[in-house]
Structures are given as structure tokens and as C-alpha cells.
mmCIF file of C-alpha atoms in Angstrom:
data_model
loop_
_atom_site.group_PDB
_atom_site.id
_atom_site.type_symbol
_atom_site.label_atom_id
_atom_site.label_comp_id
_atom_site.label_asym_id
_atom_site.label_seq_id
_atom_site.Cartn_x
_atom_site.Cartn_y
_atom_site.Cartn_z
ATOM 1 C CA UNK A 9 -16.489 -4.182 -7.778
ATOM 2 C CA UNK A 10 -17.949 -1.062 -8.662
ATOM 3 C CA UNK A 11 -14.372 0.412 -7.072
ATOM 4 C CA UNK A 12 -12.242 -1.441 -9.852
ATOM 5 C CA UNK A 13 -9.693 1.031 -11.252
ATOM 6 C CA UNK A 14 -9.555 -0.714 -15.048
ATOM 7 C CA UNK A 15 -7.004 1.294 -16.653
ATOM 8 C CA UNK A 16 -4.606 1.640 -13.772
ATOM 9 C CA UNK A 17 -5.349 -1.742 -12.013
ATOM 10 C CA UNK A 18 -6.907 -4.079 -14.849
ATOM 11 C CA UNK A 19 -6.027 -7.150 -13.170
ATOM 12 C CA UNK A 20 -7.055 -6.380 -9.795
ATOM 13 C CA UNK A 21 -3.777 -6.948 -8.425
ATOM 14 C CA UNK A 22 -3.935 -3.589 -6.226
ATOM 15 C CA UNK A 23 -7.804 -4.251 -5.405
ATOM 16 C CA UNK A 24 -6.858 -7.963 -3.385
ATOM 17 C CA UNK A 25 -3.429 -6.015 -1.839
ATOM 18 C CA UNK A 26 -5.676 -3.559 -0.690
ATOM 19 C CA UNK A 27 -8.310 -6.347 0.643
ATOM 20 C CA UNK A 28 -5.223 -7.799 2.335
ATOM 21 C CA UNK A 29 -4.455 -4.524 3.961
ATOM 22 C CA UNK A 30 -7.582 -4.570 5.146
ATOM 23 C CA UNK A 31 -7.618 -8.029 6.360
ATOM 24 C CA UNK A 32 -4.671 -7.433 8.584
ATOM 25 C CA UNK A 33 -6.432 -4.781 10.152
ATOM 26 C CA UNK A 34 -9.089 -6.943 11.315
ATOM 27 C CA UNK A 35 -7.005 -9.321 12.395
ATOM 28 C CA UNK A 36 -5.311 -7.016 14.957
ATOM 29 C CA UNK A 37 -9.092 -5.394 15.906
ATOM 30 C CA UNK A 38 -10.111 -8.905 16.504
ATOM 31 C CA UNK A 39 -6.960 -9.697 18.525
ATOM 32 C CA UNK A 40 -7.592 -6.439 20.260
ATOM 33 C CA UNK A 41 -10.892 -7.633 21.686
ATOM 34 C CA UNK A 42 -9.150 -10.578 22.627
ATOM 35 C CA UNK A 43 -10.226 -13.260 19.903
ATOM 36 C CA UNK A 44 -7.868 -15.098 17.931
ATOM 37 C CA UNK A 45 -8.536 -14.802 14.301
ATOM 38 C CA UNK A 46 -8.207 -17.879 12.426
ATOM 39 C CA UNK A 47 -7.951 -16.967 8.272
ATOM 40 C CA UNK A 48 -8.592 -19.131 5.422
ATOM 41 C CA UNK A 49 -7.273 -17.657 1.887
ATOM 42 C CA UNK A 50 -8.756 -20.235 -0.422
ATOM 43 C CA UNK A 51 -6.392 -21.470 -3.274
ATOM 44 C CA UNK A 52 -6.306 -19.794 -6.791
ATOM 45 C CA UNK A 53 -9.088 -20.819 -9.058
ATOM 46 C CA UNK A 54 -11.847 -21.486 -6.606
ATOM 47 C CA UNK A 55 -15.359 -21.332 -7.465
ATOM 48 C CA UNK A 56 -16.180 -18.428 -5.432
ATOM 49 C CA UNK A 57 -13.785 -15.598 -7.008
ATOM 50 C CA UNK A 58 -14.840 -12.702 -5.481
ATOM 51 C CA UNK A 59 -14.058 -14.634 -1.968
ATOM 52 C CA UNK A 60 -10.827 -13.508 -0.684
ATOM 53 C CA UNK A 61 -10.440 -14.611 2.809
ATOM 54 C CA UNK A 62 -12.438 -16.643 5.487
ATOM 55 C CA UNK A 63 -12.092 -15.524 8.778
ATOM 56 C CA UNK A 64 -13.318 -17.436 12.003
ATOM 57 C CA UNK A 65 -12.903 -16.335 15.882
ATOM 58 C CA UNK A 66 -10.595 -18.416 17.289
ATOM 59 C CA UNK A 67 -9.565 -19.152 20.807
ATOM 60 C CA UNK A 68 -9.929 -16.421 23.374
ATOM 61 C CA UNK A 69 -6.837 -14.654 24.696
ATOM 62 C CA UNK A 70 -5.165 -11.419 25.129
ATOM 63 C CA UNK A 71 -3.248 -10.038 22.396
ATOM 64 C CA UNK A 72 0.484 -9.513 22.476
ATOM 65 C CA UNK A 73 2.096 -5.984 23.495
ATOM 66 C CA UNK A 74 3.287 -6.244 19.634
ATOM 67 C CA UNK A 75 -0.279 -6.720 18.308
ATOM 68 C CA UNK A 76 -1.412 -4.027 20.367
ATOM 69 C CA UNK A 77 0.918 -1.795 19.628
ATOM 70 C CA UNK A 78 0.244 -2.109 15.547
ATOM 71 C CA UNK A 79 -3.644 -1.936 16.324
ATOM 72 C CA UNK A 80 -3.085 1.419 17.498
ATOM 73 C CA UNK A 81 -1.207 2.570 14.562
ATOM 74 C CA UNK A 82 -4.438 1.797 12.377
ATOM 75 C CA UNK A 83 -6.031 5.108 12.813
ATOM 76 C CA UNK A 84 -2.234 7.337 12.750
ATOM 77 C CA UNK A 85 -1.246 5.725 9.451
ATOM 78 C CA UNK A 86 -1.637 8.155 6.774
ATOM 79 C CA UNK A 87 -0.205 8.317 3.421
ATOM 80 C CA UNK A 88 2.686 10.893 2.981
ATOM 81 C CA UNK A 89 2.883 12.421 -0.182
ATOM 82 C CA UNK A 90 5.025 15.307 0.632
ATOM 83 C CA UNK A 91 8.271 15.769 0.935
ATOM 84 C CA UNK A 92 10.589 13.655 3.495
ATOM 85 C CA UNK A 93 12.940 15.125 5.751
ATOM 86 C CA UNK A 94 16.910 14.478 4.360
ATOM 87 C CA UNK A 95 17.262 11.836 6.980
ATOM 88 C CA UNK A 96 18.131 8.327 6.604
ATOM 89 C CA UNK A 97 16.224 5.598 8.182
ATOM 90 C CA UNK A 98 18.042 3.631 11.019
ATOM 91 C CA UNK A 99 19.276 0.081 10.235
ATOM 92 C CA UNK A 100 17.014 -0.994 12.936
ATOM 93 C CA UNK A 101 13.873 0.188 12.218
ATOM 94 C CA UNK A 102 14.858 -1.007 8.486
ATOM 95 C CA UNK A 103 15.094 -4.491 9.993
ATOM 96 C CA UNK A 104 11.779 -4.530 12.015
ATOM 97 C CA UNK A 105 10.281 -3.614 8.694
ATOM 98 C CA UNK A 106 11.928 -6.363 6.867
ATOM 99 C CA UNK A 107 10.865 -8.890 9.938
ATOM 100 C CA UNK A 108 7.097 -7.220 9.769
ATOM 101 C CA UNK A 109 6.940 -8.790 6.226
ATOM 102 C CA UNK A 110 9.171 -11.512 6.657
ATOM 103 C CA UNK A 111 6.203 -12.558 9.065
ATOM 104 C CA UNK A 112 3.290 -12.725 6.284
ATOM 105 C CA UNK A 113 5.199 -14.918 4.272
ATOM 106 C CA UNK A 114 6.836 -12.368 2.107
ATOM 107 C CA UNK A 115 10.120 -10.709 1.445
ATOM 108 C CA UNK A 116 10.981 -6.505 1.765
ATOM 109 C CA UNK A 117 13.645 -5.619 -0.757
ATOM 110 C CA UNK A 118 15.605 -2.823 0.378
ATOM 111 C CA UNK A 119 16.571 -1.177 -2.660
ATOM 112 C CA UNK A 120 20.403 -0.296 -2.894
ATOM 113 C CA UNK A 121 22.286 2.727 -4.129
ATOM 114 C CA UNK A 122 23.339 0.506 -6.923
ATOM 115 C CA UNK A 123 19.553 -0.236 -7.971
ATOM 116 C CA UNK A 124 18.546 3.428 -7.382
ATOM 117 C CA UNK A 125 19.457 4.492 -11.021
ATOM 118 C CA UNK A 126 17.724 1.507 -12.635
ATOM 119 C CA UNK A 127 14.381 1.863 -10.064
ATOM 120 C CA UNK A 128 14.020 5.407 -10.817
ATOM 121 C CA UNK A 129 14.127 4.743 -15.008
ATOM 122 C CA UNK A 130 11.159 1.994 -14.349
ATOM 123 C CA UNK A 131 8.904 4.887 -12.350
ATOM 124 C CA UNK A 132 9.138 7.334 -14.778
ATOM 125 C CA UNK A 133 8.937 4.923 -17.965
ATOM 126 C CA UNK A 134 6.279 3.536 -16.263
ATOM 127 C CA UNK A 135 4.557 7.266 -15.923
ATOM 128 C CA UNK A 136 4.868 7.998 -19.025
ATOM 129 C CA UNK A 137 3.395 4.952 -20.358
ATOM 130 C CA UNK A 138 0.285 5.905 -18.079
ATOM 131 C CA UNK A 139 0.325 9.495 -19.209
ATOM 132 C CA UNK A 140 -0.114 8.337 -22.796
ATOM 133 C CA UNK A 141 -3.178 6.387 -22.045
ATOM 134 C CA UNK A 142 -6.121 8.297 -22.181
ATOM 135 C CA UNK A 143 -7.948 5.988 -20.086
ATOM 136 C CA UNK A 144 -5.768 6.206 -17.270
ATOM 137 C CA UNK A 145 -5.672 9.600 -17.294
ATOM 138 C CA UNK A 146 -9.637 10.175 -17.213
ATOM 139 C CA UNK A 147 -9.613 7.626 -14.480
ATOM 140 C CA UNK A 148 -6.991 9.280 -12.582
ATOM 141 C CA UNK A 149 -8.708 12.437 -12.752
ATOM 142 C CA UNK A 150 -11.962 10.930 -11.511
ATOM 143 C CA UNK A 151 -10.639 9.704 -8.658
ATOM 144 C CA UNK A 152 -8.030 12.624 -7.229
ATOM 145 C CA UNK A 153 -8.641 16.095 -6.402
ATOM 146 C CA UNK A 154 -12.028 15.330 -4.182
ATOM 147 C CA UNK A 155 -13.250 16.979 -0.979
ATOM 148 C CA UNK A 156 -12.904 15.896 2.100
ATOM 149 C CA UNK A 157 -16.544 15.229 2.284
ATOM 150 C CA UNK A 158 -16.385 12.845 -0.042
ATOM 151 C CA UNK A 159 -16.225 9.360 1.557
ATOM 152 C CA UNK A 160 -13.947 7.727 -1.560
ATOM 153 C CA UNK A 161 -10.694 8.432 -3.936
ATOM 154 C CA UNK A 162 -7.913 10.931 -2.656
ATOM 155 C CA UNK A 163 -8.780 14.365 -1.612
ATOM 156 C CA UNK A 164 -7.016 17.340 -2.864
ATOM 157 C CA UNK A 165 -5.652 18.355 1.123
ATOM 158 C CA UNK A 166 -4.266 15.022 0.957
ATOM 159 C CA UNK A 167 -2.364 14.883 -2.567
ATOM 160 C CA UNK A 168 0.892 16.748 -1.997
ATOM 161 C CA UNK A 169 2.281 19.676 -3.763
ATOM 162 C CA UNK A 170 2.451 19.371 -7.517
ATOM 163 C CA UNK A 171 5.201 17.429 -9.205
ATOM 164 C CA UNK A 172 7.829 19.120 -10.517
ATOM 165 C CA UNK A 173 10.367 18.069 -13.543
ATOM 166 C CA UNK A 174 13.316 17.919 -10.759
ATOM 167 C CA UNK A 175 11.990 15.289 -9.053
ATOM 168 C CA UNK A 176 13.281 11.720 -9.187
ATOM 169 C CA UNK A 177 10.666 9.788 -7.448
ATOM 170 C CA UNK A 178 7.607 11.308 -6.842
ATOM 171 C CA UNK A 179 5.904 12.055 -10.651
ATOM 172 C CA UNK A 180 2.702 11.531 -10.356
ATOM 173 C CA UNK A 181 -0.329 14.024 -9.621
ATOM 174 C CA UNK A 182 -2.875 13.189 -6.961
ATOM 175 C CA UNK A 183 -4.786 16.689 -7.187
ATOM 176 C CA UNK A 184 -6.310 16.309 -10.413
ATOM 177 C CA UNK A 185 -4.580 19.911 -11.272
ATOM 178 C CA UNK A 186 -5.472 22.036 -8.014
ATOM 179 C CA UNK A 187 -1.845 21.471 -5.772
ATOM 180 C CA UNK A 188 -0.699 24.778 -5.931
ATOM 181 C CA UNK A 189 3.446 24.847 -6.551
ATOM 182 C CA UNK A 190 5.648 24.198 -3.698
ATOM 183 C CA UNK A 191 8.073 27.504 -2.225
ATOM 184 C CA UNK A 192 11.368 27.356 -3.497
ATOM 185 C CA UNK A 193 13.650 25.313 -1.634
ATOM 186 C CA UNK A 194 11.267 22.516 -0.812
ATOM 187 C CA UNK A 195 11.917 19.746 -2.979
ATOM 188 C CA UNK A 196 11.527 16.114 -2.455
ATOM 189 C CA UNK A 197 14.435 14.041 -0.603
ATOM 190 C CA UNK A 198 17.126 12.798 -2.832
ATOM 191 C CA UNK A 199 17.347 9.686 -1.316
ATOM 192 C CA UNK A 200 14.528 8.568 0.231
ATOM 193 C CA UNK A 201 14.588 4.508 1.617
ATOM 194 C CA UNK A 202 12.822 2.712 -1.243
ATOM 195 C CA UNK A 203 11.412 -1.080 -0.799
ATOM 196 C CA UNK A 204 9.838 -3.460 -2.518
ATOM 197 C CA UNK A 205 7.543 -6.185 -1.293
ATOM 198 C CA UNK A 206 7.666 -9.333 -2.963
ATOM 199 C CA UNK A 207 6.906 -12.784 -2.539
ATOM 200 C CA UNK A 208 7.898 -16.278 -4.379
ATOM 201 C CA UNK A 209 4.325 -17.350 -5.362
ATOM 202 C CA UNK A 210 2.011 -15.251 -7.832
ATOM 203 C CA UNK A 211 -1.892 -15.328 -8.296
ATOM 204 C CA UNK A 212 -4.881 -13.933 -6.252
ATOM 205 C CA UNK A 213 -4.014 -15.456 -2.812
ATOM 206 C CA UNK A 214 -0.196 -14.344 -2.876
ATOM 207 C CA UNK A 215 -1.703 -10.640 -3.570
ATOM 208 C CA UNK A 216 -4.000 -10.759 -1.049
ATOM 209 C CA UNK A 217 -1.147 -12.342 1.608
ATOM 210 C CA UNK A 218 1.267 -9.472 0.300
ATOM 211 C CA UNK A 219 -1.571 -7.046 1.288
ATOM 212 C CA UNK A 220 -1.299 -8.190 4.795
ATOM 213 C CA UNK A 221 2.582 -7.758 4.587
ATOM 214 C CA UNK A 222 2.458 -4.097 3.262
ATOM 215 C CA UNK A 223 -0.058 -3.521 6.022
ATOM 216 C CA UNK A 224 1.904 -5.074 8.671
ATOM 217 C CA UNK A 225 5.101 -3.403 7.445
ATOM 218 C CA UNK A 226 3.783 0.357 7.084
ATOM 219 C CA UNK A 227 1.945 -0.014 10.858
ATOM 220 C CA UNK A 228 5.689 -1.191 11.513
ATOM 221 C CA UNK A 229 6.959 2.132 9.951
ATOM 222 C CA UNK A 230 3.962 4.779 11.744
ATOM 223 C CA UNK A 231 5.575 2.716 15.300
ATOM 224 C CA UNK A 232 8.831 3.551 14.309
ATOM 225 C CA UNK A 233 8.011 7.624 13.526
ATOM 226 C CA UNK A 234 8.301 7.013 9.852
ATOM 227 C CA UNK A 235 5.816 7.684 6.945
ATOM 228 C CA UNK A 236 4.993 6.098 3.628
ATOM 229 C CA UNK A 237 3.932 6.208 0.063
ATOM 230 C CA UNK A 238 3.382 3.914 -2.640
ATOM 231 C CA UNK A 239 5.232 4.335 -6.237
ATOM 232 C CA UNK A 240 2.393 2.473 -7.498
ATOM 233 C CA UNK A 241 3.074 2.911 -11.769
ATOM 234 C CA UNK A 242 5.978 0.466 -11.446
ATOM 235 C CA UNK A 243 3.856 -2.071 -10.830
ATOM 236 C CA UNK A 244 0.913 -1.124 -12.381
ATOM 237 C CA UNK A 245 2.574 -1.502 -16.074
ATOM 238 C CA UNK A 246 3.425 -4.818 -16.713
ATOM 239 C CA UNK A 247 6.802 -4.302 -18.859
ATOM 240 C CA UNK A 248 8.298 -2.243 -15.789
ATOM 241 C CA UNK A 249 6.875 -4.765 -13.212
ATOM 242 C CA UNK A 250 8.949 -7.426 -14.958
ATOM 243 C CA UNK A 251 11.625 -5.897 -15.328
ATOM 244 C CA UNK A 252 11.473 -4.930 -11.644
ATOM 245 C CA UNK A 253 10.853 -8.665 -11.139
ATOM 246 C CA UNK A 254 14.389 -9.290 -13.008
ATOM 247 C CA UNK A 255 16.080 -6.275 -11.060
ATOM 248 C CA UNK A 256 14.725 -8.771 -8.157
ATOM 249 C CA UNK A 257 16.024 -11.712 -9.031
ATOM 250 C CA UNK A 258 15.644 -15.103 -7.309
ATOM 251 C CA UNK A 259 12.244 -15.495 -8.646
ATOM 252 C CA UNK A 260 10.825 -13.225 -6.704
ATOM 253 C CA UNK A 261 7.624 -11.155 -7.593
ATOM 254 C CA UNK A 262 6.888 -7.607 -6.619
ATOM 255 C CA UNK A 263 3.881 -6.460 -5.518
ATOM 256 C CA UNK A 264 4.392 -2.997 -4.101
ATOM 257 C CA UNK A 265 7.186 -0.436 -3.930
ATOM 258 C CA UNK A 266 7.231 2.208 -1.267
ATOM 259 C CA UNK A 267 8.785 5.401 -0.518
ATOM 260 C CA UNK A 268 9.878 5.555 3.491
ATOM 261 C CA UNK A 269 11.339 8.104 5.584
ATOM 262 C CA UNK A 270 10.569 10.606 8.422
ATOM 263 C CA UNK A 271 8.299 13.304 6.965
ATOM 264 C CA UNK A 272 4.771 14.618 8.134
ATOM 265 C CA UNK A 273 1.802 12.500 7.725
ATOM 266 C CA UNK A 274 -0.854 13.301 5.054
ATOM 267 C CA UNK A 275 -4.163 14.307 6.466
ATOM 268 C CA UNK A 276 -6.636 11.326 6.580
ATOM 269 C CA UNK A 277 -8.656 10.596 3.867
ATOM 270 C CA UNK A 278 -12.405 9.990 4.250
ATOM 271 C CA UNK A 279 -13.717 6.336 4.788
ATOM 272 C CA UNK A 280 -17.165 4.675 3.787
ATOM 273 C CA UNK A 281 -19.234 4.024 6.576
ATOM 274 C CA UNK A 282 -19.339 0.583 9.088
ATOM 275 C CA UNK A 283 -22.908 -0.189 7.218
ATOM 276 C CA UNK A 284 -21.481 0.110 3.621
ATOM 277 C CA UNK A 285 -18.527 -2.208 4.047
ATOM 278 C CA UNK A 286 -19.268 -4.789 6.310
ATOM 279 C CA UNK A 287 -22.613 -7.132 5.974
ATOM 280 C CA UNK A 288 -23.363 -8.600 9.434
ATOM 281 C CA UNK A 289 -25.208 -11.569 8.819
ATOM 282 C CA UNK A 290 -26.624 -14.121 11.672
ATOM 283 C CA UNK A 291 -27.415 -18.018 11.456
ATOM 284 C CA UNK A 292 -28.682 -20.723 13.543
ATOM 285 C CA UNK A 293 -26.308 -23.352 14.450
ATOM 286 C CA UNK A 294 -26.371 -26.574 12.220
ATOM 287 C CA UNK A 295 -28.516 -29.196 14.300
#
């Protein structure tokens, strides 16, 4: 829990979302090793609050072609914070991403043209709320603009260009003020594909499952030649998150807003070592 973001993510929603994404990667890796993963997500209110999921080895068997394809995408998927090309995402790829999210029991709402103005207003309002908070600004600066040798945070090389006043969707500076201004004529795309990962239920378990759905969607997008980046501020500010839920309707709870399109993947962010994130324990079988 030392990597919590108390200003941006005080309820640990995005932390559990990230853990869910890692869980999906683990499932794909076990499938690749011909071990069927058996996953149990404890009910909300469990007396082990830091236990988000239990993964046990099931029967052995060859992975499906689809599972192997997504496994190969894990190392290729990188957040793209640079402008996308002005090229629409084909309906076939949209359908594949919707199916990927549904496979994990969630829903992918593709934002329609008539909803873009409302969502844009929510993005900019959430950004203003956060930037008016000194704690948030300090936290953002602390975790962004880092060097490639740093195993945590967002390196300046992966931050993308500095946001400018005319930008509709990309408004957060991940470079801690170090990004260079982009060349004239290299503005962000005017109409990216915007999608919202949501679920009917809420709470810690729902957030873990939504993280699995988000990662399956992102890997599916990568396999289709797409890149993506999150618009996190709408989810992080409670008022705009609630308004987004109203925009979705139908009792859907939004977990992530994603900008998707054709572009160049960002450089890989450094990762912590396996020893830092995996605790291997052995135990004797019960008598």
C-alpha cells in the first residue's frame, strides 16, 4: 500500500483496477504455461481487506489461440500519450473490444457523437478541480517526469507532449513540466474513440473485475493495431464520476474512461523486479 495515491485515488479504486489488470496478465501467463487458472475474488467485507484474489492451479491443457494472442500483447501494450492519427476505428475492432469487456462480466460503452460535448465538459471540470488541489499537484509532480532508470512512476520519455489550451481531451501533463512544446500542426486528434468500462455492481470486487476487463480490452486493442490512454480525472473526482454514471444510465457504474485510436505506442515504462512483486512460498501438503 506504499504506492497509494491518496490525493488522486483516496478510495483505492484505481489501485484495485490496476491489480485486476495484473490479475488478467497472470491468468494469461498461466494459460500460456498450460495451467488453467482458477480465480476466486473474495466477497466485499471479507476479513482480509488486502486480499483481492486467490489464484490456484487447475487442470493442465493447451491454451486457446485467442489466449495466446493476448499473452503476446502484454509486452507490446504501452500507454500512448501522444496525438493519434485522424483515422476512425473500424466497427469490427470496436465490436472485438466490446466482446473482450463482456467476457469479464463488464460493459464497454462507446461514447456517441451526441455525448462528446458532455464528456468533454466533465474532463475539463475534473481537471480544474484536481489542479486547484495543492495535494494533488504535489502528488502528480512526485510520480511523473521520472527517469527511465526509476522502476516506478511515469518517466518523462513516456509523458507525451505538453498539453495546450486547444486540446479537447488530453489535459494532464505527465512530464512534471519537462515536456517540450510540440511542433505546429501536430495537435491531438479531434475525435478519438472514447469508451467507458463499467459494471452493474460496485465495490472492491467489482473494481478488480473491471481491471481484468480493462486489460483484456487494451490487449485486444493492441492486437488490432490500436493504442490507448486513460482519461482518469473523470473517474478520480467523485462529482464527475457520478455525473458520468448518469450519462451512461441503466445503473452502470463507470470504472475507466479510455481514449483509443491509431498511433505510435509510447516507450515502455520501467517495471519493478519480479522479486519485488512476487512472494513465493511453499508449504507441505496437509496430512
